[in-house]
Short mmCIF file of C-alpha atoms in Angstrom, two decimals:
data_model
loop_
_atom_site.label_atom_id
_atom_site.label_comp_id
_atom_site.label_asym_id
_atom_site.label_seq_id
_atom_site.Cartn_x
_atom_site.Cartn_y
_atom_site.Cartn_z
CA MET A 421 -2.28 3.33 36.65
CA ILE A 422 -4.94 1.45 34.70
CA THR A 423 -6.92 -1.34 36.41
CA ARG A 424 -7.40 -4.78 34.88
CA LYS A 425 -11.06 -3.98 34.26
CA GLY A 426 -10.06 -0.67 32.71
CA GLN A 427 -7.59 -2.49 30.49
CA ALA A 428 -10.35 -4.86 29.32
CA THR A 429 -12.66 -1.94 28.50
CA ARG A 430 -9.86 -0.20 26.62
CA GLU A 431 -9.19 -3.34 24.58
CA ARG A 432 -12.90 -3.77 23.81
CA ILE A 433 -12.97 -0.24 22.42
CA VAL A 434 -9.88 -0.84 20.24
CA ASP A 435 -11.36 -4.14 18.99
CA ALA A 436 -14.62 -2.44 18.06
CA ALA A 437 -12.74 0.37 16.28
CA ALA A 438 -10.61 -2.11 14.29
CA THR A 439 -13.66 -4.14 13.24
CA LEU A 440 -15.61 -1.08 12.10
CA ILE A 441 -12.63 0.48 10.32
CA GLY A 442 -12.11 -2.82 8.47
CA GLN A 443 -15.70 -2.74 7.25
CA PHE A 444 -16.26 0.97 6.62
CA GLY A 445 -12.84 2.59 6.46
CA VAL A 446 -11.44 5.25 8.80
CA ALA A 447 -13.57 8.05 7.34
CA GLY A 448 -16.72 5.91 7.41
CA THR A 449 -16.40 5.09 11.12
CA SER A 450 -17.56 7.61 13.71
CA ALA A 451 -16.67 7.75 17.41
CA ASP A 452 -20.35 7.14 18.11
CA ASP A 453 -20.42 3.93 16.02
CA ILE A 454 -17.39 2.68 17.97
CA ARG A 455 -18.98 3.60 21.30
CA LYS A 456 -22.16 1.67 20.45
CA THR A 457 -20.34 -1.41 19.14
CA ALA A 458 -18.07 -1.52 22.19
CA GLY A 459 -21.04 -0.99 24.50
CA VAL A 460 -19.48 1.91 26.42
CA SER A 461 -20.69 5.38 27.30
CA GLY A 462 -19.48 8.55 25.63
CA SER A 463 -17.66 9.59 28.80
CA GLN A 464 -15.91 6.20 29.02
CA LEU A 465 -14.76 6.55 25.41
CA MET A 466 -13.45 10.05 26.14
CA HIS A 467 -11.71 8.78 29.28
CA TYR A 468 -9.62 6.25 27.34
CA PHE A 469 -9.27 8.09 24.03
CA GLY A 470 -9.48 11.86 23.91
CA SER A 471 -10.05 11.92 20.15
CA LYS A 472 -10.82 9.69 17.19
CA GLN A 473 -7.22 10.17 16.07
CA ALA A 474 -5.92 8.81 19.41
CA LEU A 475 -8.16 5.78 18.86
CA VAL A 476 -6.88 5.29 15.31
CA ARG A 477 -3.32 5.37 16.68
CA ALA A 478 -4.22 2.64 19.20
CA VAL A 479 -5.63 0.58 16.30
CA ILE A 480 -2.32 1.04 14.44
CA VAL A 481 -0.35 -0.28 17.43
CA ARG A 482 -2.67 -3.28 17.80
CA GLN A 483 -2.54 -4.03 14.06
CA SER A 484 1.24 -3.89 13.93
CA GLU A 485 1.41 -6.51 16.70
CA SER A 486 -0.96 -8.74 14.77
CA GLU A 487 0.90 -8.31 11.42
CA ALA A 488 4.24 -9.04 13.05
CA SER A 489 2.93 -12.52 13.79
CA VAL A 490 0.51 -12.56 10.79
CA GLY A 491 -2.04 -13.97 13.17
CA HIS A 492 0.17 -17.00 13.92
CA PRO A 493 2.15 -16.24 17.06
CA MET A 494 3.25 -19.88 17.11
CA LEU A 495 5.28 -19.31 13.96
CA GLY A 496 8.12 -18.22 16.24
CA PRO A 497 11.21 -16.37 15.03
CA LEU A 498 11.56 -15.80 11.28
CA ASP A 499 15.14 -17.02 11.25
CA SER A 500 15.27 -19.65 8.50
CA PHE A 501 14.24 -19.86 4.82
CA ARG A 502 11.59 -22.33 5.94
CA ALA A 503 10.19 -20.01 8.61
CA LEU A 504 10.08 -17.13 6.10
CA ARG A 505 8.18 -19.29 3.57
CA GLY A 506 5.79 -20.27 6.38
CA TRP A 507 5.27 -16.61 7.24
CA ALA A 508 4.57 -15.79 3.58
CA ASP A 509 2.13 -18.69 3.23
CA ALA A 510 0.31 -17.53 6.38
CA ALA A 511 0.05 -13.99 4.96
CA VAL A 512 -1.45 -15.29 1.69
CA GLU A 513 -3.79 -17.57 3.62
CA ASN A 514 -4.78 -14.73 5.91
CA LEU A 515 -5.70 -12.50 2.99
CA ALA A 516 -7.53 -15.24 1.10
CA HIS A 517 -9.65 -16.39 4.03
CA GLY A 518 -11.71 -13.92 5.89
CA SER A 519 -9.34 -11.46 7.35
CA GLY A 520 -8.27 -9.88 4.02
CA HIS A 521 -11.42 -8.33 2.59
CA GLY A 522 -13.12 -6.04 5.03
CA ALA A 523 -10.18 -6.39 7.43
CA CYS A 524 -8.43 -3.55 9.17
CA THR A 525 -4.83 -3.58 7.91
CA LEU A 526 -1.82 -1.29 8.27
CA ALA A 527 -1.88 -0.79 4.48
CA MET A 528 -5.42 0.56 4.70
CA LEU A 529 -4.62 2.68 7.78
CA ALA A 530 -1.55 4.13 6.03
CA GLY A 531 -3.51 5.01 2.90
CA SER A 532 -6.24 6.76 4.82
CA THR A 533 -4.00 8.81 7.11
CA SER A 534 -4.17 12.44 6.13
CA PRO A 535 -0.69 13.67 5.09
CA GLY A 536 -1.05 16.56 7.52
CA ASP A 537 -1.75 14.35 10.56
CA GLU A 538 1.84 14.12 11.82
CA GLN A 539 1.06 12.27 15.05
CA THR A 540 -0.72 9.44 13.27
CA ARG A 541 1.98 9.30 10.60
CA ASP A 542 4.61 8.98 13.36
CA GLU A 543 2.69 6.08 14.91
CA LEU A 544 2.45 4.37 11.52
CA CYS A 545 6.12 4.93 10.93
CA SER A 546 6.96 3.32 14.30
CA ALA A 547 4.67 0.40 13.48
CA PHE A 548 6.50 -0.20 10.21
CA VAL A 549 9.89 0.12 11.94
CA ARG A 550 8.82 -2.52 14.51
CA LEU A 551 7.68 -4.90 11.78
CA GLN A 552 10.91 -4.41 9.86
CA SER A 553 12.95 -5.01 13.06
CA ARG A 554 11.28 -8.36 13.58
CA LEU A 555 12.21 -9.40 10.03
CA LEU A 556 15.71 -7.96 10.40
CA GLU A 557 16.30 -9.93 13.61
CA GLY A 558 15.55 -13.20 11.85
CA LEU A 559 17.76 -12.36 8.86
CA ARG A 560 20.61 -11.42 11.23
CA ALA A 561 20.35 -14.79 12.96
CA MET A 562 20.50 -16.45 9.54
CA ARG A 563 23.62 -14.51 8.57
CA ASP A 564 25.29 -15.20 11.94
CA ARG A 565 24.54 -18.89 11.50
CA GLY A 566 26.04 -18.80 8.01
CA ASP A 567 22.77 -19.37 6.09
CA LEU A 568 23.09 -15.97 4.38
CA ARG A 569 26.30 -14.68 2.80
CA PRO A 570 28.04 -11.88 4.73
CA GLU A 571 27.57 -9.33 1.93
CA ALA A 572 23.74 -9.55 2.10
CA ASP A 573 22.30 -6.09 2.86
CA LEU A 574 19.93 -7.10 5.66
CA ASP A 575 18.34 -3.65 6.01
CA GLU A 576 17.38 -3.72 2.37
CA LEU A 577 16.19 -7.34 2.46
CA SER A 578 14.00 -6.83 5.54
CA MET A 579 12.53 -3.70 3.98
CA ALA A 580 11.83 -5.58 0.73
CA LEU A 581 9.93 -8.24 2.71
CA LEU A 582 7.93 -5.58 4.53
CA THR A 583 7.00 -3.61 1.38
CA ALA A 584 6.01 -6.89 -0.31
CA LEU A 585 3.67 -7.66 2.60
CA GLN A 586 2.14 -4.17 2.53
CA GLY A 587 1.92 -3.89 -1.27
CA GLY A 588 0.38 -7.37 -1.44
CA THR A 589 -2.18 -6.41 1.21
CA LEU A 590 -3.06 -3.13 -0.50
CA LEU A 591 -3.58 -4.67 -3.94
CA GLY A 592 -5.14 -7.81 -2.49
CA GLN A 593 -7.81 -5.78 -0.71
CA ALA A 594 -8.48 -3.58 -3.76
CA MET A 595 -8.59 -6.52 -6.19
CA GLN A 596 -10.13 -8.99 -3.72
CA SER A 597 -7.57 -11.60 -4.63
CA SER A 598 -4.56 -13.21 -3.00
CA THR A 599 -2.63 -13.22 -6.31
CA PRO A 600 -0.84 -9.89 -5.61
CA MET A 601 0.33 -11.11 -2.17
CA ARG A 602 1.58 -14.38 -3.60
CA ALA A 603 3.51 -12.59 -6.37
CA SER A 604 4.99 -9.90 -4.12
CA LEU A 605 6.15 -12.24 -1.36
CA ASN A 606 7.46 -14.78 -3.84
CA ALA A 607 9.65 -12.14 -5.52
CA ALA A 608 10.92 -10.79 -2.19
CA LEU A 609 11.68 -14.26 -0.80
CA HIS A 610 13.40 -15.25 -4.03
CA HIS A 611 15.61 -12.17 -3.65
CA VAL A 612 16.47 -13.14 -0.05
CA GLU A 613 17.19 -16.73 -1.12
CA SER A 614 19.59 -15.51 -3.78
CA PHE A 615 21.92 -14.60 -0.88
CA ALA A 616 21.92 -18.16 0.51
CA ALA A 617 25.43 -19.26 1.42
CA MET N 253 -20.67 15.29 -26.51
CA ILE N 254 -18.30 17.36 -24.40
CA THR N 255 -16.83 20.57 -25.87
CA ARG N 256 -13.13 21.38 -25.77
CA LYS N 257 -13.85 24.10 -23.21
CA GLY N 258 -15.91 21.64 -21.18
CA GLN N 259 -13.04 19.17 -21.32
CA ALA N 260 -10.63 21.83 -20.00
CA THR N 261 -12.98 22.66 -17.12
CA ARG N 262 -13.37 18.99 -16.30
CA GLU N 263 -9.59 18.55 -16.24
CA ARG N 264 -9.15 21.60 -14.05
CA ILE N 265 -11.58 20.09 -11.52
CA VAL N 266 -9.75 16.72 -11.52
CA ASP N 267 -6.39 18.52 -11.13
CA ALA N 268 -7.70 20.49 -8.16
CA ALA N 269 -9.14 17.34 -6.57
CA ALA N 270 -5.85 15.43 -6.97
CA THR N 271 -3.83 18.29 -5.48
CA LEU N 272 -6.10 18.66 -2.46
CA ILE N 273 -6.37 14.88 -1.87
CA GLY N 274 -2.56 14.69 -1.95
CA GLN N 275 -2.37 17.34 0.76
CA PHE N 276 -5.34 16.51 2.97
CA GLY N 277 -6.40 12.98 2.07
CA VAL N 278 -9.73 11.88 0.58
CA ALA N 279 -11.65 12.36 3.84
CA GLY N 280 -10.08 15.77 4.46
CA THR N 281 -11.13 17.16 1.08
CA SER N 282 -14.66 18.46 0.56
CA ALA N 283 -16.46 19.06 -2.72
CA ASP N 284 -16.59 22.71 -1.75
CA ASP N 285 -12.78 22.92 -1.31
CA ILE N 286 -12.37 21.39 -4.79
CA ARG N 287 -14.90 23.80 -6.30
CA LYS N 288 -13.06 26.81 -4.86
CA THR N 289 -9.58 25.61 -5.87
CA ALA N 290 -10.76 24.84 -9.41
CA GLY N 291 -12.59 28.18 -9.60
CA VAL N 292 -15.90 26.70 -10.74
CA SER N 293 -19.46 27.10 -9.52
CA GLY N 294 -21.35 24.46 -7.55
CA SER N 295 -23.61 23.79 -10.52
CA GLN N 296 -20.60 23.33 -12.85
CA LEU N 297 -19.09 20.83 -10.41
CA MET N 298 -22.39 18.95 -10.26
CA HIS N 299 -22.64 19.01 -14.07
CA TYR N 300 -19.33 17.17 -14.50
CA PHE N 301 -19.33 15.04 -11.35
CA GLY N 302 -22.60 14.08 -9.71
CA SER N 303 -20.90 13.11 -6.44
CA LYS N 304 -17.59 13.28 -4.59
CA GLN N 305 -17.17 9.56 -5.26
CA ALA N 306 -17.47 10.13 -9.03
CA LEU N 307 -14.75 12.75 -8.70
CA VAL N 308 -12.51 10.40 -6.70
CA ARG N 309 -12.96 7.81 -9.47
CA ALA N 310 -11.84 10.37 -12.05
CA VAL N 311 -8.76 11.09 -9.91
CA ILE N 312 -8.00 7.33 -9.84
CA VAL N 313 -8.13 7.15 -13.66
CA ARG N 314 -5.87 10.20 -13.99
CA GLN N 315 -3.41 8.86 -11.40
CA SER N 316 -3.19 5.45 -13.06
CA GLU N 317 -2.20 7.15 -16.34
CA SER N 318 0.49 9.12 -14.54
CA GLU N 319 1.86 6.09 -12.63
CA ALA N 320 2.00 4.00 -15.80
CA SER N 321 4.59 6.44 -17.11
CA VAL N 322 5.90 7.42 -13.63
CA GLY N 323 5.83 11.00 -14.83
CA HIS N 324 8.28 10.22 -17.65
CA PRO N 325 6.26 9.49 -20.77
CA MET N 326 9.50 9.58 -22.78
CA LEU N 327 10.64 6.42 -21.03
CA GLY N 328 8.80 4.52 -23.74
CA PRO N 329 8.00 0.82 -23.57
CA LEU N 330 9.31 -1.10 -20.55
CA ASP N 331 10.69 -3.89 -22.72
CA SER N 332 14.31 -4.30 -21.64
CA PHE N 333 16.18 -4.77 -18.35
CA ARG N 334 17.60 -1.31 -18.90
CA ALA N 335 14.17 0.28 -19.43
CA LEU N 336 12.85 -1.44 -16.27
CA ARG N 337 15.80 -0.13 -14.22
CA GLY N 338 15.13 3.35 -15.66
CA TRP N 339 11.48 3.05 -14.67
CA ALA N 340 12.46 2.00 -11.12
CA ASP N 341 14.97 4.85 -10.81
CA ALA N 342 12.30 7.31 -11.96
CA ALA N 343 9.86 5.97 -9.35
CA VAL N 344 12.44 6.39 -6.55
CA GLU N 345 13.35 9.86 -7.84
CA ASN N 346 9.69 10.78 -8.07
CA LEU N 347 9.05 9.80 -4.46
CA ALA N 348 12.21 11.47 -3.17
CA HIS N 349 11.66 14.78 -4.91
CA GLY N 350 8.47 16.61 -4.52
CA SER N 351 5.75 14.38 -5.75
CA GLY N 352 6.06 11.72 -3.04
CA HIS N 353 5.15 13.43 0.19
CA GLY N 354 1.84 15.17 -0.03
CA ALA N 355 1.22 13.66 -3.45
CA CYS N 356 -1.95 11.97 -4.55
CA THR N 357 -1.04 8.34 -5.30
CA LEU N 358 -2.98 5.18 -6.13
CA ALA N 359 -1.62 3.62 -2.93
CA MET N 360 -3.17 6.40 -0.87
CA LEU N 361 -6.44 6.28 -2.86
CA ALA N 362 -6.62 2.49 -2.39
CA GLY N 363 -6.06 2.74 1.36
CA SER N 364 -8.73 5.36 1.82
CA THR N 365 -11.42 3.68 -0.25
CA SER N 366 -14.15 2.38 2.00
CA PRO N 367 -14.43 -1.42 1.62
CA GLY N 368 -18.16 -1.01 1.01
CA ASP N 369 -17.74 1.44 -1.89
CA GLU N 370 -17.86 -1.15 -4.69
CA GLN N 371 -17.85 1.32 -7.59
CA THR N 372 -14.67 3.03 -6.43
CA ARG N 373 -13.05 -0.33 -5.68
CA ASP N 374 -13.88 -1.46 -9.23
CA GLU N 375 -12.25 1.65 -10.66
CA LEU N 376 -9.14 1.06 -8.54
CA CYS N 377 -9.04 -2.54 -9.61
CA SER N 378 -9.21 -1.50 -13.30
CA ALA N 379 -6.44 1.04 -12.69
CA PHE N 380 -4.19 -1.66 -11.23
CA VAL N 381 -5.03 -4.04 -14.09
CA ARG N 382 -4.06 -1.34 -16.63
CA LEU N 383 -0.75 -0.71 -14.84
CA GLN N 384 0.00 -4.42 -14.71
CA SER N 385 -0.85 -4.78 -18.43
CA ARG N 386 1.69 -2.15 -19.34
CA LEU N 387 4.38 -4.03 -17.39
CA LEU N 388 3.23 -7.37 -18.80
CA GLU N 389 3.45 -6.04 -22.38
CA GLY N 390 7.09 -5.11 -21.89
CA LEU N 391 7.97 -8.46 -20.30
CA ARG N 392 6.24 -10.31 -23.14
CA ALA N 393 8.33 -8.42 -25.69
CA MET N 394 11.45 -9.40 -23.71
CA ARG N 395 10.47 -13.05 -23.71
CA ASP N 396 9.60 -13.01 -27.43
CA ARG N 397 12.98 -11.44 -28.16
CA GLY N 398 14.68 -14.13 -26.08
CA ASP N 399 15.83 -11.86 -23.22
CA LEU N 400 13.71 -13.81 -20.71
CA ARG N 401 13.59 -17.59 -20.51
CA PRO N 402 10.34 -19.20 -21.78
CA GLU N 403 9.43 -20.62 -18.34
CA ALA N 404 9.24 -17.15 -16.73
CA ASP N 405 5.73 -16.60 -15.30
CA LEU N 406 5.07 -13.16 -16.77
CA ASP N 407 1.76 -12.64 -14.95
CA GLU N 408 3.50 -13.19 -11.64
CA LEU N 409 6.52 -11.06 -12.55
CA SER N 410 4.43 -8.10 -13.72
CA MET N 411 2.32 -8.35 -10.56
CA ALA N 412 5.48 -8.43 -8.40
CA LEU N 413 6.70 -5.22 -10.08
CA LEU N 414 3.34 -3.54 -9.53
CA THR N 415 3.06 -4.53 -5.85
CA ALA N 416 6.65 -3.37 -5.31
CA LEU N 417 5.75 0.04 -6.77
CA GLN N 418 2.60 0.32 -4.63
CA GLY N 419 4.18 -1.03 -1.43
CA GLY N 420 7.18 1.26 -1.91
CA THR N 421 4.86 4.24 -2.38
CA LEU N 422 2.74 3.40 0.65
CA LEU N 423 5.69 2.97 3.03
CA GLY N 424 7.62 5.81 1.42
CA GLN N 425 4.78 8.24 2.06
CA ALA N 426 4.26 7.01 5.64
CA MET N 427 7.98 7.01 6.48
CA GLN N 428 8.84 10.05 4.31
CA SER N 429 11.75 8.22 2.79
CA SER N 430 12.63 6.69 -0.57
CA THR N 431 14.37 3.72 1.10
CA PRO N 432 11.28 1.45 0.98
CA MET N 433 10.78 2.11 -2.76
CA ARG N 434 14.42 1.42 -3.51
CA ALA N 435 14.34 -1.86 -1.55
CA SER N 436 11.03 -3.07 -2.98
CA LEU N 437 11.84 -2.33 -6.62
CA ASN N 438 15.36 -3.70 -6.28
CA ALA N 439 14.03 -7.02 -4.98
CA ALA N 440 11.34 -7.24 -7.69
CA LEU N 441 13.78 -6.35 -10.50
CA HIS N 442 16.32 -8.82 -9.15
CA HIS N 443 13.64 -11.50 -9.33
CA VAL N 444 12.81 -10.57 -12.95
CA GLU N 445 16.52 -10.56 -13.85
CA SER N 446 16.93 -14.05 -12.42
CA PHE N 447 14.93 -15.22 -15.48
CA ALA N 448 17.38 -13.65 -17.95
CA ALA N 449 18.16 -16.05 -20.79
#
């Protein structure tokens, strides 16, 4: 059982870790840097997170929640062509202004996870599955409503939207530009729209 | 002036670095591990690469050459719908068999580059620009030949193909599956094909 105060401390640590990882990468961020930024003691850090890897996994969970809403929880369900375009615009906007360069993203976390670190890879995999589910849910509602033709392969379409978001983030951060995100999401959305009833 | 023998030693070092980075990630690979795997002395390593970062940049250059051809140099120019489908199939195949999991990829290198490491980011950026140019060249030939309609935005289409390849690689490695690559490239190719004359 974790107290409310304990929960706040835990969140402060995860926030500090995400901020530092965004600026310096996973490898460039030490447990001690995180401890200092969060303003907690070494024993507090150890109490909540037994290892740096456990902390990175908590950052993955937090980041997947934020990417599911692309920082705009008010966007609501992604269950119309208009909502999907709004989601894509928010992702481009998000990358262009502030949170893209020097931001902690799932794309960056995925690229820096060591192939041998199975636990972290599992957490990443679950994060991607959750993101895809959110997209899939919206597409299913669109098909049920008759906006999408019955033969549309919704698993493939939701995965195409997710890879476009991640590929656009990865290239956008490397090239410091929102052009890759715009191109990737535009192609994926165009593909989804080609199944309009 | 570098001798032929020197060139072979240099390549052996870059090969060893790429293999180890594929298995253990950038952070999990030390200069000493690379030295041992390549069978060179510490002073030889220093002679060719003054720092681990310089070595990572050489791995980026090597990997961008390999991804441009997706391991199939005989594919030739990507200047027809058929050639593009062949390129996509090769990328899916490549990820599914062997070279995907535990392989050194640009997606992984991009994700593990520290945001503050400007030199490495520049090299990555150049690598992505080269890959996009190769795709753009093929699309331009298709438009000139009349396969693509004149209004097709070739910069955007080539970027969509590149982000699909990178996003598919990133998710494919994290999820140990070729499903993301298939979905991402299918959506991007479908978008390109929608501009068929």
